Coordinates of N, CA and C in Angstrom, one line a residue:
M1447 N 30.4 11.1 3.2 CA 30.9 10.8 1.8 C 29.9 11.0 1.0
A1448 N 28.4 10.7 1.3 CA 27.2 10.9 0.5 C 27.2 12.6 0.2
D1449 N 27.5 13.4 1.0 CA 27.1 14.5 0.9 C 27.9 15.3 -0.3
N1450 N 29.3 14.7 -0.6 CA 30.0 15.0 -1.5 C 29.4 14.5 -3.1
I1451 N 28.5 14.1 -3.3 CA 28.0 13.3 -4.4 C 27.0 14.5 -5.0
R1452 N 27.6 15.0 -6.2 CA 26.3 15.7 -6.8 C 26.1 15.5 -8.2
F1453 N 25.0 15.8 -8.8 CA 24.6 15.2 -9.9 C 24.4 16.5 -10.8
A1454 N 24.9 16.2 -11.7 CA 24.8 17.5 -12.8 C 23.3 17.4 -13.4
R1455 N 23.1 18.7 -13.4 CA 21.5 19.1 -14.1 C 21.8 18.8 -15.3
K1456 N 20.4 18.1 -16.2 CA 20.3 18.3 -17.7 C 19.3 19.4 -18.2
Q1457 N 19.7 19.8 -19.1 CA 18.8 20.5 -19.9 C 17.6 19.9 -20.1
A1458 N 16.6 20.2 -20.1 CA 15.0 19.8 -20.4 C 14.9 19.7 -21.7
L1459 N 14.3 18.9 -22.7 CA 14.3 18.6 -23.9 C 12.5 18.7 -24.2
S1460 N 12.7 19.4 -25.5 CA 11.6 19.4 -26.1 C 11.1 17.9 -27.1
M1461 N 9.8 17.7 -26.9 CA 9.5 16.7 -27.6 C 10.2 16.5 -28.7
E1462 N 10.0 17.4 -29.7 CA 10.6 17.2 -31.0 C 11.8 17.1 -30.8
E1463 N 12.9 17.6 -29.6 CA 14.4 17.4 -30.0 C 14.5 15.6 -29.4
V1464 N 13.3 15.2 -28.7 CA 13.6 13.6 -28.4 C 13.2 13.2 -29.5
V1465 N 12.1 13.2 -30.4 CA 11.9 12.5 -31.6 C 13.2 12.6 -32.5
E1466 N 13.7 13.8 -32.5 CA 14.9 13.7 -33.8 C 15.9 12.9 -33.5
R1467 N 16.2 13.1 -31.7 CA 17.6 11.8 -31.2 C 16.6 10.4 -31.6
Y1468 N 16.0 10.3 -31.0 CA 15.3 8.3 -31.7 C 15.4 8.5 -32.8
I1469 N 15.0 9.4 -33.9 CA 14.9 8.4 -35.2 C 16.2 8.6 -35.9
K1470 N 17.4 9.5 -35.5 CA 18.9 9.6 -35.5 C 19.2 7.9 -35.0
Q1471 N 19.1 7.9 -33.7 CA 19.6 6.9 -33.0 C 18.9 5.6 -33.6
M1472 N 17.8 5.1 -34.0 CA 17.3 3.9 -34.5 C 17.7 3.8 -36.0
R1473 N 18.2 4.9 -36.6 CA 18.7 4.9 -38.0 C 17.4 4.6 -38.9
I1474 N 16.2 5.0 -38.8 CA 15.0 5.0 -39.2 C 14.4 6.0 -40.2
A1475 N 15.8 6.9 -40.2 CA 15.3 8.4 -41.3 C 15.0 7.7 -42.4
A1476 N 15.7 7.3 -43.2 CA 15.4 6.9 -44.8 C 14.1 6.3 -45.0
G1477 N 13.5 5.3 -43.8 CA 12.4 4.8 -44.1 C 11.2 6.0 -43.9
L1478 N 11.4 6.3 -43.0 CA 10.3 7.8 -42.5 C 10.1 8.7 -43.7
N1479 N 11.3 9.0 -44.3 CA 11.5 10.3 -45.5 C 10.8 9.6 -46.4
T1480 N 11.1 8.4 -46.8 CA 10.2 7.7 -47.5 C 8.5 7.8 -47.6
R1481 N 8.4 7.2 -46.4 CA 6.7 7.0 -46.2 C 6.1 8.7 -46.3
L1482 N 7.3 9.6 -45.7 CA 6.5 10.9 -45.8 C 6.2 11.5 -47.2
I1483 N 7.4 11.0 -48.0 CA 7.3 11.4 -49.8 C 6.0 10.9 -50.3
F1484 N 5.8 9.9 -50.1 CA 4.4 8.8 -50.2 C 3.3 9.4 -49.6
E1485 N 3.0 10.2 -48.8 CA 1.7 10.7 -47.9 C 1.7 12.0 -48.9
A1486 N 2.7 12.9 -49.0 CA 2.7 14.2 -49.3 C 2.0 13.8 -51.3
W1487 N 2.7 13.1 -51.8 CA 2.4 12.7 -53.2 C 0.6 12.4 -53.0
D1488 N 0.2 11.5 -52.2 CA -1.2 11.4 -52.3 C -2.2 12.6 -51.7
E1489 N -1.4 13.6 -50.9 CA -2.0 14.6 -50.5 C -2.0 15.9 -51.6
C1490 N -0.9 16.0 -52.3 CA -1.0 17.1 -53.2 C -1.4 16.8 -54.7
S1491 N -1.6 15.4 -55.0 CA -1.6 15.1 -56.3 C -3.1 15.1 -56.2
G1492 N -3.8 14.2 -55.3 CA -5.1 13.9 -55.1 C -5.2 12.9 -56.1
A1493 N -4.1 11.7 -56.2 CA -4.3 10.6 -56.9 C -4.0 9.2 -56.4
G1494 N -4.0 9.5 -54.6 CA -3.9 8.5 -54.2 C -4.6 7.2 -54.3
P1495 N -5.8 7.4 -54.6 CA -7.0 5.8 -54.9 C -6.5 5.5 -56.0
F1496 N -5.8 6.2 -57.0 CA -5.4 5.6 -58.5 C -4.0 5.3 -58.2
T1497 N -3.3 5.3 -57.6 CA -1.8 5.2 -57.5 C -1.8 3.6 -57.2
L1498 N -0.9 3.0 -57.9 CA -0.8 1.4 -57.9 C 0.4 1.1 -57.3
R1499 N 1.6 2.0 -57.6 CA 3.0 1.7 -57.0 C 3.6 3.1 -56.8
R1500 N 4.2 3.0 -55.9 CA 5.6 4.2 -55.8 C 6.5 3.6 -55.3
F1501 N 7.6 4.8 -56.0 CA 8.9 4.4 -55.7 C 9.8 5.6 -55.5
F1502 N 10.6 5.4 -54.7 CA 11.7 6.9 -54.7 C 13.1 6.1 -54.4
R1503 N 14.0 6.8 -55.2 CA 15.4 6.6 -55.2 C 16.0 7.8 -55.9
D1504 N 17.3 8.0 -55.5 CA 18.1 9.1 -55.9 C 17.2 10.7 -56.5
G1505 N 16.1 11.0 -55.5 CA 15.7 12.1 -55.8 C 14.6 12.1 -56.8
K1506 N 14.3 10.6 -57.4 CA 13.1 10.6 -58.3 C 12.2 9.6 -57.6
L1507 N 11.1 10.5 -57.8 CA 9.6 9.8 -57.5 C 8.9 8.8 -58.6
Y1508 N 8.9 7.4 -58.7 CA 8.1 7.2 -59.5 C 6.8 6.6 -59.4
I1509 N 5.9 7.1 -59.9 CA 4.3 6.6 -59.6 C 3.9 5.9 -60.9
T1510 N 3.5 4.7 -60.3 CA 2.7 4.0 -61.2 C 0.9 4.4 -60.9
L1511 N 0.2 4.8 -62.2 CA -1.0 5.0 -62.1 C -2.0 4.0 -62.9
S1512 N -3.1 3.8 -62.2 CA -3.8 2.9 -62.8 C -5.2 3.5 -64.1
S1513 N -5.0 5.0 -64.1 CA -6.0 5.6 -65.3 C -4.7 6.3 -66.3
A1514 N -4.8 5.7 -67.5 CA -4.2 7.1 -68.2 C -4.4 8.4 -68.0
V1515 N -5.9 8.4 -68.1 CA -6.4 9.7 -68.4 C -5.6 10.5 -67.3
I1516 N -6.0 10.0 -66.1 CA -5.2 10.9 -64.7 C -3.7 11.0 -65.1
R1517 N -3.1 10.1 -65.5 CA -1.6 10.6 -66.0 C -1.1 11.5 -66.5
D1518 N -2.0 11.2 -67.6 CA -2.2 12.4 -68.6 C -2.0 13.8 -68.1
Q1519 N -3.1 14.0 -67.3 CA -3.6 15.5 -66.4 C -2.5 15.5 -65.8
L1520 N -2.1 14.7 -65.2 CA -1.0 14.7 -63.8 C 0.5 15.1 -64.4
Y1521 N 0.6 14.5 -66.1 CA 1.9 14.6 -66.4 C 2.2 16.4 -66.6
F1522 N 1.3 17.2 -67.3 CA 1.6 18.3 -67.3 C 1.8 19.3 -66.0
Q1523 N 1.7 18.6 -65.0 CA 1.3 19.2 -63.5 C 2.7 18.9 -62.9
R1524 N 3.9 18.2 -63.3 CA 4.7 17.5 -62.4 C 5.5 18.7 -61.8
D1525 N 6.1 19.7 -62.5 CA 6.8 20.6 -61.8 C 6.4 21.1 -60.9
V1526 N 4.7 21.3 -61.1 CA 4.1 21.9 -59.7 C 4.0 21.0 -58.8
L1527 N 3.7 19.7 -59.0 CA 3.8 18.6 -58.0 C 4.8 18.8 -57.0
V1528 N 5.6 18.9 -57.9 CA 7.5 18.5 -57.2 C 7.4 19.5 -56.1
E1529 N 7.1 20.7 -56.7 CA 7.2 21.9 -55.6 C 6.3 21.8 -54.6
K1530 N 5.1 21.2 -55.0 CA 3.7 21.0 -53.9 C 4.7 20.1 -52.4
I1531 N 4.9 19.1 -53.1 CA 5.6 18.1 -52.5 C 6.9 18.5 -51.5
N1532 N 7.6 19.3 -51.9 CA 8.6 19.7 -51.5 C 8.3 20.8 -50.3
A1533 N 7.5 21.4 -50.4 CA 7.2 22.5 -49.6 C 6.4 21.9 -48.4
R1534 N 5.3 20.3 -48.7 CA 4.8 19.9 -47.7 C 6.0 19.2 -46.5
L1535 N 7.2 18.4 -47.2 CA 7.9 17.7 -46.7 C 8.7 18.9 -45.9
N1536 N 8.9 20.1 -46.4 CA 9.8 21.0 -45.7 C 8.9 21.6 -44.4
G1537 N 7.4 21.5 -44.4 CA 7.2 21.8 -43.3 C 6.8 20.8 -42.2
N1538 N 6.9 20.0 -42.6 CA 6.8 18.7 -41.7 C 8.1 18.7 -40.7
S1539 N 8.1 18.3 -39.3 CA 9.0 18.4 -38.4 C 9.3 16.7 -38.5
L1540 N 9.2 16.0 -39.0 CA 9.7 14.6 -38.8 C 10.7 14.1 -40.0
F1541 N 10.4 15.1 -41.4 CA 10.8 14.9 -42.6 C 12.6 15.2 -41.9
T1542 N 13.8 14.4 -42.2 CA 15.1 14.8 -41.7 C 15.3 15.3 -43.4
Q1543 N 15.9 16.5 -43.2 CA 16.5 17.2 -44.2 C 18.1 16.8 -44.5
D1544 N 18.6 16.5 -43.5 CA 20.3 15.7 -44.0 C 20.7 14.6 -44.3
N1545 N 19.6 14.1 -44.4 CA 19.7 12.5 -44.8 C 20.2 12.2 -46.2
R1546 N 21.2 11.7 -46.6 CA 21.9 11.6 -47.5 C 21.2 10.6 -48.8
S1547 N 20.7 9.7 -48.1 CA 19.9 8.5 -48.9 C 18.4 8.9 -49.2
V1548 N 17.6 9.6 -48.8 CA 16.7 9.8 -48.9 C 16.2 11.4 -48.5
N1549 N 16.2 12.1 -49.7 CA 16.1 13.7 -49.5 C 14.9 14.4 -50.4
Y1550 N 14.7 15.3 -50.9 CA 13.5 15.9 -51.2 C 13.9 15.4 -52.9
V1551 N 12.2 15.5 -53.4 CA 11.9 14.9 -54.8 C 12.5 16.3 -55.6
K1552 N 13.2 15.7 -56.7 CA 13.8 16.6 -57.5 C 13.2 16.2 -59.2
E1553 N 12.6 14.7 -59.2 CA 11.8 14.4 -60.5 C 10.6 13.7 -60.3
L1554 N 9.5 13.6 -61.1 CA 8.5 12.8 -60.7 C 8.2 12.0 -62.3
I1555 N 8.3 10.8 -62.2 CA 8.4 10.2 -63.1 C 6.9 9.2 -63.3
L1556 N 5.9 9.7 -64.2 CA 4.7 8.8 -64.0 C 4.7 7.9 -65.0
K1557 N 4.3 6.7 -64.5 CA 4.0 5.6 -65.7 C 2.6 4.9 -65.6

């Protein structure tokens, strides 16, 4: 009787696929995407040390800066910064692109 039992072989999964499945199963994609957006802001803008608060909702990234001079300099670079942030997110394998609640940055609001 034991000779008739066969186990179906499962395909081997890459670590990237395992991590993607884990993120979806644990439902942590929105929080992870938000953290990745904040990290991309720090790296692309160079204003991480001057950033007091970060908030992301509905495609809008709200940034509160401690320096009015830096805020004025970054104000004119908003469109370029949005493109750089989205390019960095696009290159990150942990960023979940099909997440409805937290997706790419559409607008940058500096305070």
